[in-house]
Coordinates of C-alpha atoms and ligand atoms in Angstrom, one line a residue:
X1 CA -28.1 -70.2 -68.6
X2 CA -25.6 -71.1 -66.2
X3 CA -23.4 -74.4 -65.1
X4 CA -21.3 -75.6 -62.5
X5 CA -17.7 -77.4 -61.5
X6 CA -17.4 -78.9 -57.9
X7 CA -16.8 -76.5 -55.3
X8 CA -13.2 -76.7 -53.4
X9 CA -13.4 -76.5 -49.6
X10 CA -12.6 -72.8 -48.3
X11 CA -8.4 -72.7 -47.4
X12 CA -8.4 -74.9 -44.4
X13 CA -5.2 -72.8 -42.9
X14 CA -6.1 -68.9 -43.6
X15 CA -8.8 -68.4 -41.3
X16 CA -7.1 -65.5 -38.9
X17 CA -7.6 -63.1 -41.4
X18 CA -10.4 -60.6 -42.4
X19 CA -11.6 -61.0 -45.7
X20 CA -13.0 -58.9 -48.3
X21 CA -16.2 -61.3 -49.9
X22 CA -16.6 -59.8 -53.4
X23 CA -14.7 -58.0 -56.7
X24 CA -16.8 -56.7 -59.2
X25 CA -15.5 -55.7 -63.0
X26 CA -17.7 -54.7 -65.7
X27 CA -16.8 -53.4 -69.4
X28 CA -18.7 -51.8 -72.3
X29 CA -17.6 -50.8 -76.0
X30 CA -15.1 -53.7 -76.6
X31 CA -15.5 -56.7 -79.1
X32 CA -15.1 -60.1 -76.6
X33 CA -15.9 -58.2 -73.3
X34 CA -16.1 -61.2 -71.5
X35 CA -12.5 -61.9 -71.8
X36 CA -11.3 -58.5 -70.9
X37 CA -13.5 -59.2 -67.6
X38 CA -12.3 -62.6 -66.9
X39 CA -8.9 -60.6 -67.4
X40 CA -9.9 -58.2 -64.7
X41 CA -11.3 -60.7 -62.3
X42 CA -8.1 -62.6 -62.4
X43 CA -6.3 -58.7 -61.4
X44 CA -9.2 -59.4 -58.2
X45 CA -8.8 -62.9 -57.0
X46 CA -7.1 -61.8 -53.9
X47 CA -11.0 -60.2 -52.9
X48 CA -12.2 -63.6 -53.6
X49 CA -11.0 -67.2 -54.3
X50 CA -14.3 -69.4 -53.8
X51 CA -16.0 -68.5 -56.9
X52 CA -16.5 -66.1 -60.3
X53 CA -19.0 -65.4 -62.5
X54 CA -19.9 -63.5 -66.0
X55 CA -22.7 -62.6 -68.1
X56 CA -22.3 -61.0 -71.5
X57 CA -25.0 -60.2 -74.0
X58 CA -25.1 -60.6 -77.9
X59 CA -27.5 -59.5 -80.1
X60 CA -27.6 -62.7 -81.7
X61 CA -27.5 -65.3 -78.9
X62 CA -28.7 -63.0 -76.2
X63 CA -27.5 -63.0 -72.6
X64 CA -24.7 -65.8 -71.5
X65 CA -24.0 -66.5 -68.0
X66 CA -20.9 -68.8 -66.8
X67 CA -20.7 -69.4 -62.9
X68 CA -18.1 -71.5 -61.7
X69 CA -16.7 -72.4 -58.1
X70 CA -12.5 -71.9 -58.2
X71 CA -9.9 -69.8 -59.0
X72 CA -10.5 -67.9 -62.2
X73 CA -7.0 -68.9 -64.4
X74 CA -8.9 -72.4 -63.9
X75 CA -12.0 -72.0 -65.1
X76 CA -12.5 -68.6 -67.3
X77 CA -9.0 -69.0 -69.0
X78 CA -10.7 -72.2 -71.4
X79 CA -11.9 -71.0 -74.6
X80 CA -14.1 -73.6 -74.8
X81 CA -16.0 -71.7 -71.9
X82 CA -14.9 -68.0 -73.4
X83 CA -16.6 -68.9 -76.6
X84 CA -20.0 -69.3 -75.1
X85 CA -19.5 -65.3 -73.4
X86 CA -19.3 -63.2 -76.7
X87 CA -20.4 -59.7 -77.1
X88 CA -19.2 -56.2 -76.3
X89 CA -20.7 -55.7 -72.9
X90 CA -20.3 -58.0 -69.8
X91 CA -20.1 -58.3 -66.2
X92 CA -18.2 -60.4 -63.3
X93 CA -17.6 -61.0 -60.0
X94 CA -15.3 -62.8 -57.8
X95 CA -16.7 -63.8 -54.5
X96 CA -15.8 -65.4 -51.0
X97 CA -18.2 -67.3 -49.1
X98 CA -18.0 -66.4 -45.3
X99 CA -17.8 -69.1 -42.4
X100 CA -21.4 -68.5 -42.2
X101 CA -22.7 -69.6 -45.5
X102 CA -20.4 -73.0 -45.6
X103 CA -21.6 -75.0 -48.4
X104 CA -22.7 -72.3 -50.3
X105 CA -24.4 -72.8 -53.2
X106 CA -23.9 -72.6 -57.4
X107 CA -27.1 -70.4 -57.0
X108 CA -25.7 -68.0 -54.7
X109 CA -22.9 -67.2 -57.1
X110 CA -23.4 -63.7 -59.0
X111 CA -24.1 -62.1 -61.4
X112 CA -28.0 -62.5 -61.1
X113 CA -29.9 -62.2 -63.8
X114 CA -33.4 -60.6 -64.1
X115 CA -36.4 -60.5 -67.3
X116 CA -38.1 -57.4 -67.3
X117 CA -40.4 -56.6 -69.9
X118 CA -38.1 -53.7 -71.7
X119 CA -35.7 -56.8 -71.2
X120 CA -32.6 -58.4 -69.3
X121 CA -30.5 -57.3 -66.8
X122 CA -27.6 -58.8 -65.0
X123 CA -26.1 -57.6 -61.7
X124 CA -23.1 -58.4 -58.8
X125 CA -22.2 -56.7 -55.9
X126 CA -19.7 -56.2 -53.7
X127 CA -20.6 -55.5 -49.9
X128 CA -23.6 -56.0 -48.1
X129 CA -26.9 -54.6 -47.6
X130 CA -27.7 -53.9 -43.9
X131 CA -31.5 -53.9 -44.6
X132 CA -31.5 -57.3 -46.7
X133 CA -33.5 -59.0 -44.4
X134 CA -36.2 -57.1 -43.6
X135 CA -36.4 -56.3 -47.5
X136 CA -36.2 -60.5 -48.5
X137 CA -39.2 -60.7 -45.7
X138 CA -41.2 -57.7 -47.4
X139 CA -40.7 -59.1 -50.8
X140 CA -41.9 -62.8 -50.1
X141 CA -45.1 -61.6 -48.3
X142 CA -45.6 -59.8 -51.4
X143 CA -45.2 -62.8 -53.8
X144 CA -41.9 -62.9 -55.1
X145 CA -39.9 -66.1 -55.0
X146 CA -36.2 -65.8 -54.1
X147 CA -33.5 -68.3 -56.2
X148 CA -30.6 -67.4 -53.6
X149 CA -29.7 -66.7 -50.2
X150 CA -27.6 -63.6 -51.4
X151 CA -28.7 -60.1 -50.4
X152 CA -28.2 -59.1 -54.2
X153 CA -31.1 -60.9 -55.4
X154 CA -33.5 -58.1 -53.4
X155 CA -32.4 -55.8 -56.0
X156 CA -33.5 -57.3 -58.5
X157 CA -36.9 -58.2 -57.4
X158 CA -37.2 -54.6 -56.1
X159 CA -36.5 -53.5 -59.7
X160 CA -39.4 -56.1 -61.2
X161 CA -41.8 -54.0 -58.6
X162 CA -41.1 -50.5 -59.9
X163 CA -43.3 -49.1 -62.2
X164 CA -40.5 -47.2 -64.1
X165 CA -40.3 -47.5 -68.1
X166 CA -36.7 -48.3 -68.0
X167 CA -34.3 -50.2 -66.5
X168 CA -31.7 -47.5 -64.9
X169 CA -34.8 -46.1 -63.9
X170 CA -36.2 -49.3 -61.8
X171 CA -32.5 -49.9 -60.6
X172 CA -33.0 -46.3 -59.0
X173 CA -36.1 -47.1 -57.8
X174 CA -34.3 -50.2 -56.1
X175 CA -31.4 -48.3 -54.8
X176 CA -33.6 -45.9 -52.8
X177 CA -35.4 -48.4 -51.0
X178 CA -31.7 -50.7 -49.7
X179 CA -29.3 -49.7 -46.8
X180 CA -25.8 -50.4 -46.6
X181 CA -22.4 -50.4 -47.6
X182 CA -21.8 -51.9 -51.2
X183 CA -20.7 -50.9 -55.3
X184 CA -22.7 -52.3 -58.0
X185 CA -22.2 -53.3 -61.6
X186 CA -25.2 -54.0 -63.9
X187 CA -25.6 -54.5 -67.5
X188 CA -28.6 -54.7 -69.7
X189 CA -28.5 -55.7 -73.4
X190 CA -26.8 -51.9 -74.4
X191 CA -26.1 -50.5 -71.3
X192 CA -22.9 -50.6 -68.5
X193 CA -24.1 -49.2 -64.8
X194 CA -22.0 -49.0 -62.0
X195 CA -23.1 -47.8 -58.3
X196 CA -21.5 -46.8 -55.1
X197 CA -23.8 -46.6 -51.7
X198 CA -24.0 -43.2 -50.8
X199 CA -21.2 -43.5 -48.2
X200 CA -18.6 -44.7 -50.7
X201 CA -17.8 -47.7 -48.4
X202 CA -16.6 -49.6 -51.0
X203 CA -14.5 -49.1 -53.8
X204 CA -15.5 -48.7 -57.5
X205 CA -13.3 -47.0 -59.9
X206 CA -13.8 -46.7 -63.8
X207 CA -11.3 -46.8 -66.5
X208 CA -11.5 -46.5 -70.5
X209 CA -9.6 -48.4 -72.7
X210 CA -10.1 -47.5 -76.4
X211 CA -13.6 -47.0 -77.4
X212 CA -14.9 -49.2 -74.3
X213 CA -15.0 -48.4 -70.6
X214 CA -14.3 -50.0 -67.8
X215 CA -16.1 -50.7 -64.1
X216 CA -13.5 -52.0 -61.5
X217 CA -13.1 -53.0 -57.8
X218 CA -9.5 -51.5 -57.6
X219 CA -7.4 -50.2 -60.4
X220 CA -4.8 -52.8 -60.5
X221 CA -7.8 -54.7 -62.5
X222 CA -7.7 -51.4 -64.8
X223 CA -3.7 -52.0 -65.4
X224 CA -3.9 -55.6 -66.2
X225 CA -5.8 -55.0 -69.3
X226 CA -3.9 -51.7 -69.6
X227 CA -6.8 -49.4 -69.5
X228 CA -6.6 -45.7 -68.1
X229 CA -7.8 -44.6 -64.6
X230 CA -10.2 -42.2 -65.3
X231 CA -11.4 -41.2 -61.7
X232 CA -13.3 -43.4 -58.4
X233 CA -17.3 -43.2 -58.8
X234 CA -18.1 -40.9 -56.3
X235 CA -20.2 -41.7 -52.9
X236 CA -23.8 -42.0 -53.9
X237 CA -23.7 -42.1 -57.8
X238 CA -24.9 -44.1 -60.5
X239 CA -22.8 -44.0 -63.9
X240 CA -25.0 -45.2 -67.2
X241 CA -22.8 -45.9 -69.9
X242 CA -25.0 -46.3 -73.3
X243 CA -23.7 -48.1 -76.6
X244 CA -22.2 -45.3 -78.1
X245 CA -19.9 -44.4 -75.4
X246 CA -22.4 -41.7 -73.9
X247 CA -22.0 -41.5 -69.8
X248 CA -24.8 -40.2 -67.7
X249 CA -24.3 -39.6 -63.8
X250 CA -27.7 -40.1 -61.2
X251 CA -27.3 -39.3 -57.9
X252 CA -29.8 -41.8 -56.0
X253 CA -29.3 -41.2 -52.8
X254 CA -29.2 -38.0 -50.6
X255 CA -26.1 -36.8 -50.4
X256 CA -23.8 -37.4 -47.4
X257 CA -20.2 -36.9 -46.3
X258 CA -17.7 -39.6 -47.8
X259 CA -17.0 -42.7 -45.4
X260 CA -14.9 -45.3 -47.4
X261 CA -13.4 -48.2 -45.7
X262 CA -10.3 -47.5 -44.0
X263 CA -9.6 -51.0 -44.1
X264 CA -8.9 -51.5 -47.7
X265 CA -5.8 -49.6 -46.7
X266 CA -4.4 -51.7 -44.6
X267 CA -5.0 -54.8 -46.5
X268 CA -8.0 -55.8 -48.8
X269 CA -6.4 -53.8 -51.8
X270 CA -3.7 -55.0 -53.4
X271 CA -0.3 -52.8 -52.8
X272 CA -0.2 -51.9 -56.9
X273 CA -3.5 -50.4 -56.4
X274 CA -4.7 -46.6 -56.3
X275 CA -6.8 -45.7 -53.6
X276 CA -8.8 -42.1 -52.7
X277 CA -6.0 -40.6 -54.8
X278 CA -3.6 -42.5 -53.0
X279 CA -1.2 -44.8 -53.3
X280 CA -1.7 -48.3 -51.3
X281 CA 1.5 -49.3 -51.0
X282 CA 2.4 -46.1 -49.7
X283 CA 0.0 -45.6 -47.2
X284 CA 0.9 -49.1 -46.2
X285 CA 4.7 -48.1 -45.6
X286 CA 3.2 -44.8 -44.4
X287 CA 1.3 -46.7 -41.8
X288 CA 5.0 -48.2 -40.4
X289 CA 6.3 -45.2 -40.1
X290 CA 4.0 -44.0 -38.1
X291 CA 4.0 -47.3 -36.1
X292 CA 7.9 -46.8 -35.6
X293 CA 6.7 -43.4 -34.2
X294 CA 4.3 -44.7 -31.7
X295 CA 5.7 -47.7 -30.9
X296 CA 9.4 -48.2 -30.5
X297 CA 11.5 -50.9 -29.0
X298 CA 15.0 -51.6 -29.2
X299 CA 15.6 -55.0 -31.2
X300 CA 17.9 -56.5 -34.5
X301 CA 15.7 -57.1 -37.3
X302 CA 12.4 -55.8 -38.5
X303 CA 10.4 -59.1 -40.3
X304 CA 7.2 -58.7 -41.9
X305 CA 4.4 -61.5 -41.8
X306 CA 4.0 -61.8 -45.5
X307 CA 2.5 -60.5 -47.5
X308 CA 0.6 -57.9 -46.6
X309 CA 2.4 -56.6 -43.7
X310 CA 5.5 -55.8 -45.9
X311 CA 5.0 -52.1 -46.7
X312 CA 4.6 -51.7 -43.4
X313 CA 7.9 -53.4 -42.2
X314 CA 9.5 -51.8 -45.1
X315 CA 8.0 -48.8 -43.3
X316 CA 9.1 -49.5 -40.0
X317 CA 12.8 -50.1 -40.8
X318 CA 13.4 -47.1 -42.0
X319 CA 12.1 -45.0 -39.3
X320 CA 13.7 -46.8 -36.9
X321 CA 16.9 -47.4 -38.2
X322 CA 16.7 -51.3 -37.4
X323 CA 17.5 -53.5 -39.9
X324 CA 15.1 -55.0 -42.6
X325 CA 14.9 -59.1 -43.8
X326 CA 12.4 -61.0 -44.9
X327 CA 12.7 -63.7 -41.7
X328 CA 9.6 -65.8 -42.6
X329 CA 8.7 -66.8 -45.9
X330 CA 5.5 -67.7 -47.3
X331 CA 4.7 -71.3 -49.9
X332 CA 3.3 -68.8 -52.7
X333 CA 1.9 -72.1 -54.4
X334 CA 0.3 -73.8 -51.4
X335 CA -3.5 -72.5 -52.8
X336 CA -5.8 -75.4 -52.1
X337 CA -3.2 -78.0 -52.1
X338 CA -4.5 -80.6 -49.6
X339 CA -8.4 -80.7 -50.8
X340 CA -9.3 -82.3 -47.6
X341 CA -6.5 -82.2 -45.0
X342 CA -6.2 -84.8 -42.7
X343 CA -6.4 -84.1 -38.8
X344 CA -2.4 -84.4 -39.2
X345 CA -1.5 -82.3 -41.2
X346 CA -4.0 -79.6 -40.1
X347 CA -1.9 -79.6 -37.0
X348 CA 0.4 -78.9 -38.9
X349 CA -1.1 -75.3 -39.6
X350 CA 0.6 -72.4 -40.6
X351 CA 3.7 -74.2 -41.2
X352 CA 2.4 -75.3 -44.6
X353 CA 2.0 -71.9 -45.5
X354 CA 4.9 -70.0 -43.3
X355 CA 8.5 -70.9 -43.5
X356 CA 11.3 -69.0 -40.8
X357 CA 14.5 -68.4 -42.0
X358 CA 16.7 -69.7 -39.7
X359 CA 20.1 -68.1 -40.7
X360 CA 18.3 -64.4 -40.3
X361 CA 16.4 -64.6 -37.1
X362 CA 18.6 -66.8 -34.7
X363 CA 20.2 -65.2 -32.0
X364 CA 18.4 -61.9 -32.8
X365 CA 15.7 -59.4 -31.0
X366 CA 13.0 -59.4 -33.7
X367 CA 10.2 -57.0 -34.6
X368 CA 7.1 -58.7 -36.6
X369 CA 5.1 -56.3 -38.1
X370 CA 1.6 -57.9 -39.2
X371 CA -1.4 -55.9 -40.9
X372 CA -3.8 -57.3 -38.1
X373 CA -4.5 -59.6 -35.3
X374 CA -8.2 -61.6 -35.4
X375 CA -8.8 -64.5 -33.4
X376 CA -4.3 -64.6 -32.6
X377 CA -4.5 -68.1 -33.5
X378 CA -1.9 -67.4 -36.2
X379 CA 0.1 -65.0 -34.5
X380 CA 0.8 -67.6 -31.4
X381 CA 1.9 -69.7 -34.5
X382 CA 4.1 -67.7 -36.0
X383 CA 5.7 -66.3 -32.4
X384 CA 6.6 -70.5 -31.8
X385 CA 8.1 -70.3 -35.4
X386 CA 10.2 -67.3 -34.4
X387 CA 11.3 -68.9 -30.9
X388 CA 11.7 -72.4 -32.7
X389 CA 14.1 -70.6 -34.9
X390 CA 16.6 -68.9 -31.8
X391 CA 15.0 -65.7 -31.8
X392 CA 16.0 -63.9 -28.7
X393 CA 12.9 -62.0 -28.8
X394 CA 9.7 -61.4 -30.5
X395 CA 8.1 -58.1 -30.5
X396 CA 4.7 -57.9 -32.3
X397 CA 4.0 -54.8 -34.3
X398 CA 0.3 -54.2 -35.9
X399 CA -0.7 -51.9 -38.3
X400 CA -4.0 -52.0 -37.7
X401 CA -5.6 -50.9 -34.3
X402 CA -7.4 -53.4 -32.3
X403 CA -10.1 -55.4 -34.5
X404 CA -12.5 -55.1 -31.7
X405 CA -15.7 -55.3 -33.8
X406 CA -17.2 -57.0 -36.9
X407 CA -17.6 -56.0 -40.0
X408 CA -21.1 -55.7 -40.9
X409 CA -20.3 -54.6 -44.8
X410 CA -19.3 -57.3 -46.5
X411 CA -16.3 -58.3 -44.9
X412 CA -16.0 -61.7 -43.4
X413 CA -15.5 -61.0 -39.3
X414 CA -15.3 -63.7 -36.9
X415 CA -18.2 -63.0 -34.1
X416 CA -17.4 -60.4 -31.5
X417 CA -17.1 -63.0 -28.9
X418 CA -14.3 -64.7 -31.1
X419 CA -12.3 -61.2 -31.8
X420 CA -9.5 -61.6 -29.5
X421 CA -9.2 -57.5 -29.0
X422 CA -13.0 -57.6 -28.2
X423 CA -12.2 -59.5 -25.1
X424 CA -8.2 -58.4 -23.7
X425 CA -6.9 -54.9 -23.3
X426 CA -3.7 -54.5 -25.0
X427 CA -1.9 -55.8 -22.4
X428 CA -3.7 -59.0 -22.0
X429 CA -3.2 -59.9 -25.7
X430 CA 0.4 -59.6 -24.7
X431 CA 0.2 -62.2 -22.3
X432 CA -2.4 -64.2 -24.2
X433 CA 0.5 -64.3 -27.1
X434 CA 3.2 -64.9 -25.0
X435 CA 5.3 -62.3 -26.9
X436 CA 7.8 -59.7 -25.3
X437 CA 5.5 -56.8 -26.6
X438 CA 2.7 -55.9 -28.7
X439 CA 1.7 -52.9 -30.0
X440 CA -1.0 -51.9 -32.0
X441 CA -0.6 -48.2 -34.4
X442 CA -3.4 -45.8 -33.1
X443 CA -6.5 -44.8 -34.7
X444 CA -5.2 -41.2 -35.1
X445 CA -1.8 -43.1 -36.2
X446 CA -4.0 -44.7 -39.1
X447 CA -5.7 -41.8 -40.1
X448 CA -2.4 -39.9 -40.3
X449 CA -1.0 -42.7 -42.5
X450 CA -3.8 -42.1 -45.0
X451 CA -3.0 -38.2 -45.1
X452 CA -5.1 -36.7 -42.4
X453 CA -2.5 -34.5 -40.5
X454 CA -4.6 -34.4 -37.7
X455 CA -5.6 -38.0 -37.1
X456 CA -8.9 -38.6 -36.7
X457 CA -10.5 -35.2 -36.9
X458 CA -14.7 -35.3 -36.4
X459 CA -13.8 -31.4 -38.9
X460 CA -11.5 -33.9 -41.8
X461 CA -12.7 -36.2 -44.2
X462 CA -13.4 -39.5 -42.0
X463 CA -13.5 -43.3 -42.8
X464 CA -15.5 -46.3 -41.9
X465 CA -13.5 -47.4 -38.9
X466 CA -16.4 -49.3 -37.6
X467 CA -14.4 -52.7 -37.0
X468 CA -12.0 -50.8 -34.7
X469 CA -14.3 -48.0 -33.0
X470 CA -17.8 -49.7 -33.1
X471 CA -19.1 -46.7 -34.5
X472 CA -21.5 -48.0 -37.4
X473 CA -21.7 -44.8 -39.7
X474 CA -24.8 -47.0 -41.9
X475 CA -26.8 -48.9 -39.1
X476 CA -27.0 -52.4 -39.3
X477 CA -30.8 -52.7 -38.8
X478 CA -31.0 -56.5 -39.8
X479 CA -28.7 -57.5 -37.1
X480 CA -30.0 -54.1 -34.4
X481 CA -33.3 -56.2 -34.8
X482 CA -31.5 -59.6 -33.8
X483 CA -30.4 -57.7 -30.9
X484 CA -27.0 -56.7 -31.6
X485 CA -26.2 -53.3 -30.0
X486 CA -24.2 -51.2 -32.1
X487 CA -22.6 -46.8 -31.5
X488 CA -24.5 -45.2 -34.4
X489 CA -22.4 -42.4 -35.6
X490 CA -25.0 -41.1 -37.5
Ligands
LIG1 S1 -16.2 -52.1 -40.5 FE1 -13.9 -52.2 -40.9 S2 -13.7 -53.6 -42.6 FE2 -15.9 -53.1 -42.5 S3 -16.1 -51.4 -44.0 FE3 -15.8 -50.5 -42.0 S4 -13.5 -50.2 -41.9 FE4 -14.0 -51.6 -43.6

């Protein structure tokens, strides 16, 4: 059912960044679904570049599945590979394989696909489940024989082990027995279903367009296609969507208190996106402002680190007064340019990417605002660019706090021992950098950027904040049981 290309490397010269592994998209109701969806998986490369996948079904040739390693405008763009996907209901995913799973694997690239005896179903995820492990371990004691190393595939054998007549009703079943932080979309021959863990870590947002309706990561993929935003899926529920249009809402799991990922402000999202009834872009530039607040120092130019940390420059600037210019400026075509870089030009490092401008910075007391700092291998980089260039001085400002924890939900982290603000105070990563200052906006300062007035109130609406407080608000029990001590906040 499925076929592959050869798999490019993952980007030899990006690695100081936290990164979002998946994008889902799913649409019902629309003839040649699958192109709509490889439409909408383009809108969600920037959540993953490794590989995409889709599954569509037609009554006449059944279910279709193309996986493929690479960007999608190189693989799902050729009709030759669009005319194998017809039908009016399909699925896709975009994914990023994490330093971990190096070499990953054609097999480990979603959707999955499932026979039940009512019939097919095809699922991708975005996120991770926290109980995969012990679940995967259950399963195979109990005879079933796992195609991937991906967490997703537990679903689906859960869902061959329920006793329920159909299959929203065995995807239900599933749901109840799997932990973590993730959003769902599934398909069977007639049916669209989208889910959201029941802390609404990560996003999922549906749109309709026409007749047909549409499952989405972020709504940006809703624009490209033109659809309308229609409203998030909430924490905790399951949308059916049948043939004719008809949507059902199931509430799987018990209720609890919202706890989305306050990280997707900052920068997973994309900046054209809509996110909790909020703009991202504006929260970004929000999150400046507030930085400007906290963290003030006399200087010449404000310069983000493209791209992401340009709302928040933008942001910056204009609370403080200081001047804006785009000092540094990134190779928007460098991709996966050098295949296998030589031990040369790997040196050469962020300059392939990264590009000062010389005329703007010399001579001048500079503010960089970045969105985060990981390991601070790039941001020593980018402080010798600055210097290189005649910068009097370079002031680093951050707008995130200190990543001082991974990310156990779905979201590429380095090892704590490798997070730089894991192991320095503040200061220390000052020295480490060898900058003039560094500051990092506040926890409270985040929360205020994202509309709480009062920061980070236990009485407001809260936020996973887990990879800056350590406070896990969904237990991580496959790595608590490899030893890994963890703050539950529930
Ligand atoms: S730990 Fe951080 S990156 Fe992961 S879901 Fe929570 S806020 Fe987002």
């Amino acid at each position: 059912m499925s076929s592959c290309a050869a798999m490019p490397p993952a980007h030899p010269f990006d690695d100081d960044k936290l990164r979002e592994e998946c994008g889902v998209y799913g649409v019902t109701g629309l003839p040649e679904a699958a192109n709509f969806v490889a439409l909408g998986l383009h809108a969600l490369q920037h959540r993953g570049q490794e590989a995409g996948g889709i599954v569509s079904y037609d009554p006449d040739t059944g279910f279709n599945s193309a996986r493929r390693f690479g960007y999608v405008r190189d693989n799902f763009t050729k009709a030759s590979l669009m005319e194998t996907l017809p039908g009016t209901v399909a699925i896709g995913h975009v994914r990023y394989s994490t330093a971990g799973k190096k070499g990953a694997a054609i097999r480990d690239v979603q959707p999955f696909f499932g026979e039940f005896s009512m019939g097919g179903a095809a699922i991708a995820h975005n996120g991770n489940i926290t109980n995969a492990e012990e679940l995967r371990h259950d399963l195979i004691e109990r005879g079933s024989i796992f195609q991937s190393s991906s967490d997703t595939e537990c679903i689906i054998h859960l869902m061959a082990r329920s006793m329920a007549k159909s299959i929203p009703d065995r995807m239900e079943d599933a749901l109840r027995r799997v932990e973590g932080a993730f959003s769902i979309v599934a398909m069977t021959r007639t049916k669209l279903m989208g889910v959201r863990d029941a802390l609404g870590v990560r996003p999922l947002v549906l749109g309709q367009f026409g007749d047909g309706w549409v499952l989405s990561s972020e709504t940006c993929a809703l624009d490209i296609i033109g659809a309308r935003f229609v409203r998030e899926i909430e924490p905790g529920e399951m949308v059916v969507i049948s043939a004719d249009g008809s949507l059902e809402s199931r509430r799987p799991f018990r209720p609890k208190a919202s706890r989305s990922c306050i990280f997707e402000h900052v920068y997973f999202s994309r900046p054209d996106s809509i996110l909790g009834g909020r703009s991202v872009y504006e929260t970004r530039r929000q999150i400046g402002v507030e930085l400007a607040r906290e963290a003030p120092v006399e200087a010449d130019l404000v310069c983000p680190v493209p791209d992401s940390g340009t709302p928040a420059a933008i942001g910056y600037a204009a609370e403080s007064g200081i001047p804006f210019g785009l000092g540094i400026t990134r190779n928007q075509y460098m991709g996966r340019t050098f295949i296998e870089p030589t031990e040369q030009i790997r040196n050469m490092g962020v300059r392939l990417k990264l590009n000062v401008n010389r005329a703007l910075i010399a001579g001048k007391r500079v503010i960089l605002v970045d969105d985060s700092v990981v390991r601070g291998t790039t941001s020593q980089k980018i402080r010798e660019m600055i210097l290189d260039a005649g910068a009097k001085e370079v002031h680093f400002r951050i707008a995130s706090p200190p990543t001082a924890w991974p990310c156990f939900y779905g979201v590429d982290t380095p090892e704590r021992s490798k997070l730089l603000a894991a192991n320095m105070t503040e200061d220390e990563m000052c020295a480490h950098l060898n900058v003039d200052s560094l500051k990092f906006i506040s926890l409270d300062g985040l929360y205020r950027a994202v509309g709480e007035a009062n920061g980070r109130d236990p009485k407001a609406p809260q936020y996973c904040d887990a990879c800056f407080s350590g406070e896990y608000p969904v237990a991580p029990s496959d790595m608590i049981a490899k030893g890994f001590t963890v703050k539950a906040a529930e």
